[in-house]
Amino acid sequence: MQTLAVTVGMTLAAGNATAHTHATGNGTDILAADSTHALLHQQDTIRMLARTDSVKTSKRRDWSTWRPNPKRAMWLAIVLPGAGQIYNRKYWKLPIVYGGFVGCAYAMRWNNQMYRDYSQAYLDIMDDDPNTQSYNQFLHLGAKIDDSNLQRYQTLFKKRKDKFRKWRDLSFFCLVGVYALSVIDAYVDASLSEFDISKDLSLRVEPTIINNERERNPIKANSLGMSFSLNF
């Protein structure tokens, strides 16, 4: 597409230069020299663009020297999280993988600590020992538990204990999910590493013969049709 646009531009430039030469009449030699200089400048531009395209083409990945193995990438990711991404040379994915592990581990540790604190507070508020009052650290300033609100606080501590236990378990499953996604990503990335993602998007339309296997008559079994194939 880039070469076509440049060619059209050359044709228009040449036409303008010729029209201008015939319109003036006087000083034809000077105008012809100017138009020739412009055409030479545009030809140099085309050569530079072609050289740039050839350099970009030469920088394409050479699969004869590097071809990742999907199974090896998968096993490396299973043994050591992030090793599959390193093997596929996708280093920019490492902060995402390890960030997910660190975030899930921190959430699991924090929720587990809160679950243990509220569990102990719930046990203390349910017994009759006046020396066990760890639940006071969760009360607002000036609040006090007595017989009038004891039942409400018992229910409250129980709900919070169950809530943080659920969040702790959910954090663990999220950690397992990040590990599984890192393994899947390493395998899929290695499998799709040879997938052609060039800019050549072309649609080919050509006649073809369609075979109908259900038709017993050989004359009616074959019919003409159109075949559409998209290269991407």
JSON list of C-alpha atoms in Angstrom, two decimals:
[
{"chain": "A", "resi": 1, "resn": "MET", "atom": "CA", "xyz": [0.00, 0.00, 0.00]},
{"chain": "A", "resi": 2, "resn": "GLN", "atom": "CA", "xyz": [2.85, 2.36, 0.69]},
{"chain": "A", "resi": 3, "resn": "THR", "atom": "CA", "xyz": [4.48, 1.78, -2.72]},
{"chain": "A", "resi": 4, "resn": "LEU", "atom": "CA", "xyz": [1.15, 2.34, -4.49]},
{"chain": "A", "resi": 5, "resn": "ALA", "atom": "CA", "xyz": [0.63, 5.69, -2.78]},
{"chain": "A", "resi": 6, "resn": "VAL", "atom": "CA", "xyz": [4.10, 6.81, -3.78]},
{"chain": "A", "resi": 7, "resn": "THR", "atom": "CA", "xyz": [3.54, 5.84, -7.41]},
{"chain": "A", "resi": 8, "resn": "VAL", "atom": "CA", "xyz": [0.31, 7.83, -7.59]},
{"chain": "A", "resi": 9, "resn": "GLY", "atom": "CA", "xyz": [2.09, 10.80, -6.12]},
{"chain": "A", "resi": 10, "resn": "MET", "atom": "CA", "xyz": [4.77, 10.60, -8.84]},
{"chain": "A", "resi": 11, "resn": "THR", "atom": "CA", "xyz": [2.18, 10.56, -11.58]},
{"chain": "A", "resi": 12, "resn": "LEU", "atom": "CA", "xyz": [0.38, 13.60, -10.21]},
{"chain": "A", "resi": 13, "resn": "ALA", "atom": "CA", "xyz": [3.62, 15.50, -9.76]},
{"chain": "A", "resi": 14, "resn": "ALA", "atom": "CA", "xyz": [4.72, 14.80, -13.30]},
{"chain": "A", "resi": 15, "resn": "GLY", "atom": "CA", "xyz": [1.33, 15.87, -14.66]},
{"chain": "A", "resi": 16, "resn": "ASN", "atom": "CA", "xyz": [1.42, 19.15, -12.77]},
{"chain": "A", "resi": 17, "resn": "ALA", "atom": "CA", "xyz": [4.91, 19.89, -14.01]},
{"chain": "A", "resi": 18, "resn": "THR", "atom": "CA", "xyz": [3.91, 19.23, -17.64]},
{"chain": "A", "resi": 19, "resn": "ALA", "atom": "CA", "xyz": [0.75, 21.32, -17.39]},
{"chain": "A", "resi": 20, "resn": "HIS", "atom": "CA", "xyz": [2.67, 24.19, -15.91]},
{"chain": "A", "resi": 21, "resn": "THR", "atom": "CA", "xyz": [5.23, 24.03, -18.73]},
{"chain": "A", "resi": 22, "resn": "HIS", "atom": "CA", "xyz": [2.61, 24.25, -21.47]},
{"chain": "A", "resi": 23, "resn": "ALA", "atom": "CA", "xyz": [0.73, 27.05, -19.67]},
{"chain": "A", "resi": 24, "resn": "THR", "atom": "CA", "xyz": [3.66, 29.44, -19.34]},
{"chain": "A", "resi": 25, "resn": "GLY", "atom": "CA", "xyz": [5.16, 29.11, -22.76]},
{"chain": "A", "resi": 26, "resn": "ASN", "atom": "CA", "xyz": [8.21, 31.24, -21.86]},
{"chain": "A", "resi": 27, "resn": "GLY", "atom": "CA", "xyz": [11.10, 29.85, -19.86]},
{"chain": "A", "resi": 28, "resn": "THR", "atom": "CA", "xyz": [10.32, 26.26, -20.82]},
{"chain": "A", "resi": 29, "resn": "ASP", "atom": "CA", "xyz": [13.89, 25.11, -20.25]},
{"chain": "A", "resi": 30, "resn": "ILE", "atom": "CA", "xyz": [13.90, 26.42, -16.66]},
{"chain": "A", "resi": 31, "resn": "LEU", "atom": "CA", "xyz": [10.54, 24.82, -15.84]},
{"chain": "A", "resi": 32, "resn": "ALA", "atom": "CA", "xyz": [11.59, 21.53, -17.39]},
{"chain": "A", "resi": 33, "resn": "ALA", "atom": "CA", "xyz": [14.76, 21.58, -15.30]},
{"chain": "A", "resi": 34, "resn": "ASP", "atom": "CA", "xyz": [12.71, 22.25, -12.18]},
{"chain": "A", "resi": 35, "resn": "SER", "atom": "CA", "xyz": [10.31, 19.40, -12.96]},
{"chain": "A", "resi": 36, "resn": "THR", "atom": "CA", "xyz": [13.23, 17.06, -13.69]},
{"chain": "A", "resi": 37, "resn": "HIS", "atom": "CA", "xyz": [14.80, 18.00, -10.36]},
{"chain": "A", "resi": 38, "resn": "ALA", "atom": "CA", "xyz": [11.51, 17.32, -8.57]},
{"chain": "A", "resi": 39, "resn": "LEU", "atom": "CA", "xyz": [11.17, 13.92, -10.24]},
{"chain": "A", "resi": 40, "resn": "LEU", "atom": "CA", "xyz": [14.74, 13.01, -9.29]},
{"chain": "A", "resi": 41, "resn": "HIS", "atom": "CA", "xyz": [14.03, 14.04, -5.68]},
{"chain": "A", "resi": 42, "resn": "GLN", "atom": "CA", "xyz": [10.91, 11.86, -5.61]},
{"chain": "A", "resi": 43, "resn": "GLN", "atom": "CA", "xyz": [12.87, 8.92, -7.04]},
{"chain": "A", "resi": 44, "resn": "ASP", "atom": "CA", "xyz": [15.44, 9.31, -4.26]},
{"chain": "A", "resi": 45, "resn": "THR", "atom": "CA", "xyz": [12.58, 9.32, -1.75]},
{"chain": "A", "resi": 46, "resn": "ILE", "atom": "CA", "xyz": [11.23, 6.09, -3.24]},
{"chain": "A", "resi": 47, "resn": "ARG", "atom": "CA", "xyz": [14.63, 4.44, -2.99]},
{"chain": "A", "resi": 48, "resn": "MET", "atom": "CA", "xyz": [14.90, 5.47, 0.66]},
{"chain": "A", "resi": 49, "resn": "LEU", "atom": "CA", "xyz": [11.45, 4.04, 1.40]},
{"chain": "A", "resi": 50, "resn": "ALA", "atom": "CA", "xyz": [12.28, 0.80, -0.37]},
{"chain": "A", "resi": 51, "resn": "ARG", "atom": "CA", "xyz": [15.54, 0.56, 1.58]},
{"chain": "A", "resi": 52, "resn": "THR", "atom": "CA", "xyz": [13.62, 1.13, 4.83]},
{"chain": "A", "resi": 53, "resn": "ASP", "atom": "CA", "xyz": [11.11, -1.60, 3.94]},
{"chain": "A", "resi": 54, "resn": "SER", "atom": "CA", "xyz": [13.93, -4.01, 3.17]},
{"chain": "A", "resi": 55, "resn": "VAL", "atom": "CA", "xyz": [15.56, -3.26, 6.52]},
{"chain": "A", "resi": 56, "resn": "LYS", "atom": "CA", "xyz": [12.24, -3.87, 8.33]},
{"chain": "A", "resi": 57, "resn": "THR", "atom": "CA", "xyz": [11.81, -7.13, 6.44]},
{"chain": "A", "resi": 58, "resn": "SER", "atom": "CA", "xyz": [15.33, -8.27, 7.33]},
{"chain": "A", "resi": 59, "resn": "LYS", "atom": "CA", "xyz": [14.59, -7.70, 11.03]},
{"chain": "A", "resi": 60, "resn": "ARG", "atom": "CA", "xyz": [11.81, -10.28, 11.08]},
{"chain": "A", "resi": 61, "resn": "ARG", "atom": "CA", "xyz": [12.28, -13.17, 13.47]},
{"chain": "A", "resi": 62, "resn": "ASP", "atom": "CA", "xyz": [14.37, -16.01, 12.11]},
{"chain": "A", "resi": 63, "resn": "TRP", "atom": "CA", "xyz": [12.65, -19.23, 13.21]},
{"chain": "A", "resi": 64, "resn": "SER", "atom": "CA", "xyz": [15.57, -21.33, 12.00]},
{"chain": "A", "resi": 65, "resn": "THR", "atom": "CA", "xyz": [17.63, -20.09, 14.97]},
{"chain": "A", "resi": 66, "resn": "TRP", "atom": "CA", "xyz": [14.88, -19.83, 17.63]},
{"chain": "A", "resi": 67, "resn": "ARG", "atom": "CA", "xyz": [11.77, -21.99, 17.86]},
{"chain": "A", "resi": 68, "resn": "PRO", "atom": "CA", "xyz": [10.27, -22.38, 21.38]},
{"chain": "A", "resi": 69, "resn": "ASN", "atom": "CA", "xyz": [8.94, -25.78, 22.38]},
{"chain": "A", "resi": 70, "resn": "PRO", "atom": "CA", "xyz": [5.41, -25.55, 23.89]},
{"chain": "A", "resi": 71, "resn": "LYS", "atom": "CA", "xyz": [5.85, -28.62, 26.12]},
{"chain": "A", "resi": 72, "resn": "ARG", "atom": "CA", "xyz": [9.16, -27.41, 27.46]},
{"chain": "A", "resi": 73, "resn": "ALA", "atom": "CA", "xyz": [7.69, -23.98, 28.19]},
{"chain": "A", "resi": 74, "resn": "MET", "atom": "CA", "xyz": [4.76, -25.62, 30.00]},
{"chain": "A", "resi": 75, "resn": "TRP", "atom": "CA", "xyz": [6.95, -27.84, 32.20]},
{"chain": "A", "resi": 76, "resn": "LEU", "atom": "CA", "xyz": [9.25, -24.96, 33.05]},
{"chain": "A", "resi": 77, "resn": "ALA", "atom": "CA", "xyz": [6.24, -22.89, 34.14]},
{"chain": "A", "resi": 78, "resn": "ILE", "atom": "CA", "xyz": [4.97, -25.80, 36.24]},
{"chain": "A", "resi": 79, "resn": "VAL", "atom": "CA", "xyz": [8.29, -26.31, 38.04]},
{"chain": "A", "resi": 80, "resn": "LEU", "atom": "CA", "xyz": [9.08, -22.60, 38.52]},
{"chain": "A", "resi": 81, "resn": "PRO", "atom": "CA", "xyz": [6.45, -19.87, 38.01]},
{"chain": "A", "resi": 82, "resn": "GLY", "atom": "CA", "xyz": [7.67, -17.38, 35.44]},
{"chain": "A", "resi": 83, "resn": "ALA", "atom": "CA", "xyz": [10.27, -19.73, 33.95]},
{"chain": "A", "resi": 84, "resn": "GLY", "atom": "CA", "xyz": [8.04, -20.40, 30.95]},
{"chain": "A", "resi": 85, "resn": "GLN", "atom": "CA", "xyz": [7.80, -16.69, 30.19]},
{"chain": "A", "resi": 86, "resn": "ILE", "atom": "CA", "xyz": [11.58, -16.40, 30.46]},
{"chain": "A", "resi": 87, "resn": "TYR", "atom": "CA", "xyz": [11.98, -19.35, 28.10]},
{"chain": "A", "resi": 88, "resn": "ASN", "atom": "CA", "xyz": [9.63, -17.71, 25.59]},
{"chain": "A", "resi": 89, "resn": "ARG", "atom": "CA", "xyz": [11.62, -14.47, 25.94]},
{"chain": "A", "resi": 90, "resn": "LYS", "atom": "CA", "xyz": [8.55, -12.54, 27.07]},
{"chain": "A", "resi": 91, "resn": "TYR", "atom": "CA", "xyz": [10.26, -10.80, 29.96]},
{"chain": "A", "resi": 92, "resn": "TRP", "atom": "CA", "xyz": [7.63, -8.05, 30.18]},
{"chain": "A", "resi": 93, "resn": "LYS", "atom": "CA", "xyz": [5.15, -10.63, 31.54]},
{"chain": "A", "resi": 94, "resn": "LEU", "atom": "CA", "xyz": [7.26, -11.38, 34.61]},
{"chain": "A", "resi": 95, "resn": "PRO", "atom": "CA", "xyz": [6.05, -8.36, 36.65]},
{"chain": "A", "resi": 96, "resn": "ILE", "atom": "CA", "xyz": [2.45, -9.39, 35.92]},
{"chain": "A", "resi": 97, "resn": "VAL", "atom": "CA", "xyz": [3.01, -13.00, 37.01]},
{"chain": "A", "resi": 98, "resn": "TYR", "atom": "CA", "xyz": [4.99, -12.24, 40.15]},
{"chain": "A", "resi": 99, "resn": "GLY", "atom": "CA", "xyz": [2.77, -9.26, 40.97]},
{"chain": "A", "resi": 100, "resn": "GLY", "atom": "CA", "xyz": [-0.23, -11.59, 40.94]},
{"chain": "A", "resi": 101, "resn": "PHE", "atom": "CA", "xyz": [1.54, -14.06, 43.22]},
{"chain": "A", "resi": 102, "resn": "VAL", "atom": "CA", "xyz": [2.63, -11.37, 45.68]},
{"chain": "A", "resi": 103, "resn": "GLY", "atom": "CA", "xyz": [-0.82, -9.75, 45.74]},
{"chain": "A", "resi": 104, "resn": "CYS", "atom": "CA", "xyz": [-2.64, -13.03, 46.35]},
{"chain": "A", "resi": 105, "resn": "ALA", "atom": "CA", "xyz": [-0.14, -14.11, 49.01]},
{"chain": "A", "resi": 106, "resn": "TYR", "atom": "CA", "xyz": [-0.48, -10.80, 50.83]},
{"chain": "A", "resi": 107, "resn": "ALA", "atom": "CA", "xyz": [-4.30, -10.95, 50.71]},
{"chain": "A", "resi": 108, "resn": "MET", "atom": "CA", "xyz": [-4.27, -14.53, 52.00]},
{"chain": "A", "resi": 109, "resn": "ARG", "atom": "CA", "xyz": [-1.92, -13.66, 54.88]},
{"chain": "A", "resi": 110, "resn": "TRP", "atom": "CA", "xyz": [-3.87, -10.54, 55.89]},
{"chain": "A", "resi": 111, "resn": "ASN", "atom": "CA", "xyz": [-7.26, -12.26, 55.77]},
{"chain": "A", "resi": 112, "resn": "ASN", "atom": "CA", "xyz": [-5.90, -15.20, 57.75]},
{"chain": "A", "resi": 113, "resn": "GLN", "atom": "CA", "xyz": [-4.61, -12.85, 60.46]},
{"chain": "A", "resi": 114, "resn": "MET", "atom": "CA", "xyz": [-7.96, -11.09, 60.67]},
{"chain": "A", "resi": 115, "resn": "TYR", "atom": "CA", "xyz": [-9.74, -14.43, 60.81]},
{"chain": "A", "resi": 116, "resn": "ARG", "atom": "CA", "xyz": [-7.59, -15.57, 63.74]},
{"chain": "A", "resi": 117, "resn": "ASP", "atom": "CA", "xyz": [-8.12, -12.30, 65.63]},
{"chain": "A", "resi": 118, "resn": "TYR", "atom": "CA", "xyz": [-11.89, -12.37, 65.19]},
{"chain": "A", "resi": 119, "resn": "SER", "atom": "CA", "xyz": [-12.01, -16.07, 66.01]},
{"chain": "A", "resi": 120, "resn": "GLN", "atom": "CA", "xyz": [-10.25, -15.42, 69.32]},
{"chain": "A", "resi": 121, "resn": "ALA", "atom": "CA", "xyz": [-12.51, -12.45, 70.01]},
{"chain": "A", "resi": 122, "resn": "TYR", "atom": "CA", "xyz": [-15.57, -14.58, 69.32]},
{"chain": "A", "resi": 123, "resn": "LEU", "atom": "CA", "xyz": [-14.36, -17.29, 71.69]},
{"chain": "A", "resi": 124, "resn": "ASP", "atom": "CA", "xyz": [-13.68, -14.71, 74.40]},
{"chain": "A", "resi": 125, "resn": "ILE", "atom": "CA", "xyz": [-17.07, -13.08, 74.11]},
{"chain": "A", "resi": 126, "resn": "MET", "atom": "CA", "xyz": [-18.84, -16.45, 74.22]},
{"chain": "A", "resi": 127, "resn": "ASP", "atom": "CA", "xyz": [-17.21, -17.66, 77.47]},
{"chain": "A", "resi": 128, "resn": "ASP", "atom": "CA", "xyz": [-17.84, -16.46, 81.01]},
{"chain": "A", "resi": 129, "resn": "ASP", "atom": "CA", "xyz": [-14.22, -15.69, 81.91]},
{"chain": "A", "resi": 130, "resn": "PRO", "atom": "CA", "xyz": [-13.84, -11.94, 82.65]},
{"chain": "A", "resi": 131, "resn": "ASN", "atom": "CA", "xyz": [-10.07, -12.13, 82.05]},
{"chain": "A", "resi": 132, "resn": "THR", "atom": "CA", "xyz": [-10.46, -12.96, 78.36]},
{"chain": "A", "resi": 133, "resn": "GLN", "atom": "CA", "xyz": [-11.53, -9.74, 76.69]},
{"chain": "A", "resi": 134, "resn": "SER", "atom": "CA", "xyz": [-9.55, -9.59, 73.46]},
{"chain": "A", "resi": 135, "resn": "TYR", "atom": "CA", "xyz": [-12.73, -8.39, 71.72]},
{"chain": "A", "resi": 136, "resn": "ASN", "atom": "CA", "xyz": [-12.29, -4.94, 73.28]},
{"chain": "A", "resi": 137, "resn": "GLN", "atom": "CA", "xyz": [-9.65, -4.04, 70.69]},
{"chain": "A", "resi": 138, "resn": "PHE", "atom": "CA", "xyz": [-12.33, -4.14, 67.99]},
{"chain": "A", "resi": 139, "resn": "LEU", "atom": "CA", "xyz": [-14.74, -1.82, 69.80]},
{"chain": "A", "resi": 140, "resn": "HIS", "atom": "CA", "xyz": [-15.09, 1.87, 69.00]},
{"chain": "A", "resi": 141, "resn": "LEU", "atom": "CA", "xyz": [-13.80, 4.46, 71.43]},
{"chain": "A", "resi": 142, "resn": "GLY", "atom": "CA", "xyz": [-16.17, 4.67, 74.39]},
{"chain": "A", "resi": 143, "resn": "ALA", "atom": "CA", "xyz": [-18.16, 1.56, 73.40]},
{"chain": "A", "resi": 144, "resn": "LYS", "atom": "CA", "xyz": [-18.75, -1.11, 76.01]},
{"chain": "A", "resi": 145, "resn": "ILE", "atom": "CA", "xyz": [-20.31, -4.56, 75.95]},
{"chain": "A", "resi": 146, "resn": "ASP", "atom": "CA", "xyz": [-22.96, -5.33, 78.52]},
{"chain": "A", "resi": 147, "resn": "ASP", "atom": "CA", "xyz": [-26.00, -7.54, 78.83]},
{"chain": "A", "resi": 148, "resn": "SER", "atom": "CA", "xyz": [-28.09, -5.25, 76.62]},
{"chain": "A", "resi": 149, "resn": "ASN", "atom": "CA", "xyz": [-25.86, -5.57, 73.52]},
{"chain": "A", "resi": 150, "resn": "LEU", "atom": "CA", "xyz": [-24.03, -8.84, 74.21]},
{"chain": "A", "resi": 151, "resn": "GLN", "atom": "CA", "xyz": [-26.13, -10.86, 71.77]},
{"chain": "A", "resi": 152, "resn": "ARG", "atom": "CA", "xyz": [-25.62, -8.32, 68.99]},
{"chain": "A", "resi": 153, "resn": "TYR", "atom": "CA", "xyz": [-21.83, -8.30, 69.38]},
{"chain": "A", "resi": 154, "resn": "GLN", "atom": "CA", "xyz": [-21.70, -12.08, 69.49]},
{"chain": "A", "resi": 155, "resn": "THR", "atom": "CA", "xyz": [-23.50, -12.23, 66.16]},
{"chain": "A", "resi": 156, "resn": "LEU", "atom": "CA", "xyz": [-21.28, -9.48, 64.75]},
{"chain": "A", "resi": 157, "resn": "PHE", "atom": "CA", "xyz": [-18.02, -11.21, 65.68]},
{"chain": "A", "resi": 158, "resn": "LYS", "atom": "CA", "xyz": [-19.27, -14.50, 64.29]},
{"chain": "A", "resi": 159, "resn": "LYS", "atom": "CA", "xyz": [-20.15, -12.91, 60.93]},
{"chain": "A", "resi": 160, "resn": "ARG", "atom": "CA", "xyz": [-16.79, -11.18, 60.67]},
{"chain": "A", "resi": 161, "resn": "LYS", "atom": "CA", "xyz": [-14.96, -14.37, 61.57]},
{"chain": "A", "resi": 162, "resn": "ASP", "atom": "CA", "xyz": [-16.78, -16.26, 58.83]},
{"chain": "A", "resi": 163, "resn": "LYS", "atom": "CA", "xyz": [-16.27, -13.41, 56.35]},
{"chain": "A", "resi": 164, "resn": "PHE", "atom": "CA", "xyz": [-12.50, -13.26, 56.74]},
{"chain": "A", "resi": 165, "resn": "ARG", "atom": "CA", "xyz": [-12.28, -17.05, 56.57]},
{"chain": "A", "resi": 166, "resn": "LYS", "atom": "CA", "xyz": [-14.13, -16.96, 53.25]},
{"chain": "A", "resi": 167, "resn": "TRP", "atom": "CA", "xyz": [-11.86, -14.22, 51.93]},
{"chain": "A", "resi": 168, "resn": "ARG", "atom": "CA", "xyz": [-8.79, -16.17, 53.03]},
{"chain": "A", "resi": 169, "resn": "ASP", "atom": "CA", "xyz": [-9.95, -19.24, 51.14]},
{"chain": "A", "resi": 170, "resn": "LEU", "atom": "CA", "xyz": [-10.82, -17.11, 48.10]},
{"chain": "A", "resi": 171, "resn": "SER", "atom": "CA", "xyz": [-7.32, -15.59, 48.14]},
{"chain": "A", "resi": 172, "resn": "PHE", "atom": "CA", "xyz": [-5.84, -19.08, 48.09]},
{"chain": "A", "resi": 173, "resn": "PHE", "atom": "CA", "xyz": [-7.92, -20.06, 45.06]},
{"chain": "A", "resi": 174, "resn": "CYS", "atom": "CA", "xyz": [-6.88, -16.83, 43.34]},
{"chain": "A", "resi": 175, "resn": "LEU", "atom": "CA", "xyz": [-3.25, -17.76, 43.97]},
{"chain": "A", "resi": 176, "resn": "VAL", "atom": "CA", "xyz": [-3.83, -21.17, 42.36]},
{"chain": "A", "resi": 177, "resn": "GLY", "atom": "CA", "xyz": [-5.59, -19.42, 39.47]},
{"chain": "A", "resi": 178, "resn": "VAL", "atom": "CA", "xyz": [-2.62, -17.13, 38.83]},
{"chain": "A", "resi": 179, "resn": "TYR", "atom": "CA", "xyz": [-0.32, -20.16, 38.84]},
{"chain": "A", "resi": 180, "resn": "ALA", "atom": "CA", "xyz": [-2.56, -21.99, 36.35]},
{"chain": "A", "resi": 181, "resn": "LEU", "atom": "CA", "xyz": [-2.80, -18.93, 34.09]},
{"chain": "A", "resi": 182, "resn": "SER", "atom": "CA", "xyz": [0.98, -18.57, 34.04]},
{"chain": "A", "resi": 183, "resn": "VAL", "atom": "CA", "xyz": [1.32, -22.18, 32.91]},
{"chain": "A", "resi": 184, "resn": "ILE", "atom": "CA", "xyz": [-1.39, -21.80, 30.25]},
{"chain": "A", "resi": 185, "resn": "ASP", "atom": "CA", "xyz": [0.11, -18.54, 29.03]},
{"chain": "A", "resi": 186, "resn": "ALA", "atom": "CA", "xyz": [3.56, -20.10, 28.63]},
{"chain": "A", "resi": 187, "resn": "TYR", "atom": "CA", "xyz": [2.17, -23.04, 26.64]},
{"chain": "A", "resi": 188, "resn": "VAL", "atom": "CA", "xyz": [-0.12, -20.96, 24.40]},
{"chain": "A", "resi": 189, "resn": "ASP", "atom": "CA", "xyz": [2.53, -18.30, 23.81]},
{"chain": "A", "resi": 190, "resn": "ALA", "atom": "CA", "xyz": [5.04, -20.92, 22.67]},
{"chain": "A", "resi": 191, "resn": "SER", "atom": "CA", "xyz": [2.41, -22.61, 20.47]},
{"chain": "A", "resi": 192, "resn": "LEU", "atom": "CA", "xyz": [1.44, -19.33, 18.76]},
{"chain": "A", "resi": 193, "resn": "SER", "atom": "CA", "xyz": [4.99, -18.05, 18.41]},
{"chain": "A", "resi": 194, "resn": "GLU", "atom": "CA", "xyz": [5.05, -19.13, 14.74]},
{"chain": "A", "resi": 195, "resn": "PHE", "atom": "CA", "xyz": [1.67, -17.60, 13.95]},
{"chain": "A", "resi": 196, "resn": "ASP", "atom": "CA", "xyz": [1.95, -15.23, 11.00]},
{"chain": "A", "resi": 197, "resn": "ILE", "atom": "CA", "xyz": [0.86, -11.72, 12.01]},
{"chain": "A", "resi": 198, "resn": "SER", "atom": "CA", "xyz": [2.19, -9.87, 8.97]},
{"chain": "A", "resi": 199, "resn": "LYS", "atom": "CA", "xyz": [0.36, -6.97, 7.35]},
{"chain": "A", "resi": 200, "resn": "ASP", "atom": "CA", "xyz": [-0.47, -9.02, 4.25]},
{"chain": "A", "resi": 201, "resn": "LEU", "atom": "CA", "xyz": [-4.25, -9.32, 4.53]},
{"chain": "A", "resi": 202, "resn": "SER", "atom": "CA", "xyz": [-5.58, -10.56, 1.21]},
{"chain": "A", "resi": 203, "resn": "LEU", "atom": "CA", "xyz": [-8.87, -12.13, 0.14]},
{"chain": "A", "resi": 204, "resn": "ARG", "atom": "CA", "xyz": [-8.74, -14.57, -2.76]},
{"chain": "A", "resi": 205, "resn": "VAL", "atom": "CA", "xyz": [-11.88, -15.39, -4.74]},
{"chain": "A", "resi": 206, "resn": "GLU", "atom": "CA", "xyz": [-11.70, -18.26, -7.21]},
{"chain": "A", "resi": 207, "resn": "PRO", "atom": "CA", "xyz": [-14.09, -20.77, -8.76]},
{"chain": "A", "resi": 208, "resn": "THR", "atom": "CA", "xyz": [-14.27, -24.25, -7.28]},
{"chain": "A", "resi": 209, "resn": "ILE", "atom": "CA", "xyz": [-16.22, -27.50, -7.58]},
{"chain": "A", "resi": 210, "resn": "ILE", "atom": "CA", "xyz": [-18.50, -28.42, -4.67]},
{"chain": "A", "resi": 211, "resn": "ASN", "atom": "CA", "xyz": [-19.06, -32.13, -4.10]},
{"chain": "A", "resi": 212, "resn": "ASN", "atom": "CA", "xyz": [-22.38, -33.31, -2.66]},
{"chain": "A", "resi": 213, "resn": "GLU", "atom": "CA", "xyz": [-21.76, -36.69, -1.04]},
{"chain": "A", "resi": 214, "resn": "ARG", "atom": "CA", "xyz": [-25.46, -37.35, -0.48]},
{"chain": "A", "resi": 215, "resn": "GLU", "atom": "CA", "xyz": [-26.28, -37.23, -4.19]},
{"chain": "A", "resi": 216, "resn": "ARG", "atom": "CA", "xyz": [-25.88, -40.61, -5.89]},
{"chain": "A", "resi": 217, "resn": "ASN", "atom": "CA", "xyz": [-26.08, -39.22, -9.40]},
{"chain": "A", "resi": 218, "resn": "PRO", "atom": "CA", "xyz": [-22.49, -38.29, -10.37]},
{"chain": "A", "resi": 219, "resn": "ILE", "atom": "CA", "xyz": [-23.73, -35.58, -12.73]},
{"chain": "A", "resi": 220, "resn": "LYS", "atom": "CA", "xyz": [-25.75, -33.83, -10.03]},
{"chain": "A", "resi": 221, "resn": "ALA", "atom": "CA", "xyz": [-23.20, -34.50, -7.30]},
{"chain": "A", "resi": 222, "resn": "ASN", "atom": "CA", "xyz": [-20.78, -31.86, -8.60]},
{"chain": "A", "resi": 223, "resn": "SER", "atom": "CA", "xyz": [-21.70, -28.20, -8.87]},
{"chain": "A", "resi": 224, "resn": "LEU", "atom": "CA", "xyz": [-19.80, -25.02, -9.54]},
{"chain": "A", "resi": 225, "resn": "GLY", "atom": "CA", "xyz": [-19.24, -22.51, -6.75]},
{"chain": "A", "resi": 226, "resn": "MET", "atom": "CA", "xyz": [-16.96, -19.77, -5.47]},
{"chain": "A", "resi": 227, "resn": "SER", "atom": "CA", "xyz": [-14.15, -20.23, -2.96]},
{"chain": "A", "resi": 228, "resn": "PHE", "atom": "CA", "xyz": [-13.14, -17.39, -0.63]},
{"chain": "A", "resi": 229, "resn": "SER", "atom": "CA", "xyz": [-9.79, -17.63, 1.19]},
{"chain": "A", "resi": 230, "resn": "LEU", "atom": "CA", "xyz": [-8.42, -14.97, 3.53]},
{"chain": "A", "resi": 231, "resn": "ASN", "atom": "CA", "xyz": [-4.69, -14.79, 4.21]},
{"chain": "A", "resi": 232, "resn": "PHE", "atom": "CA", "xyz": [-3.71, -13.15, 7.50]}
]
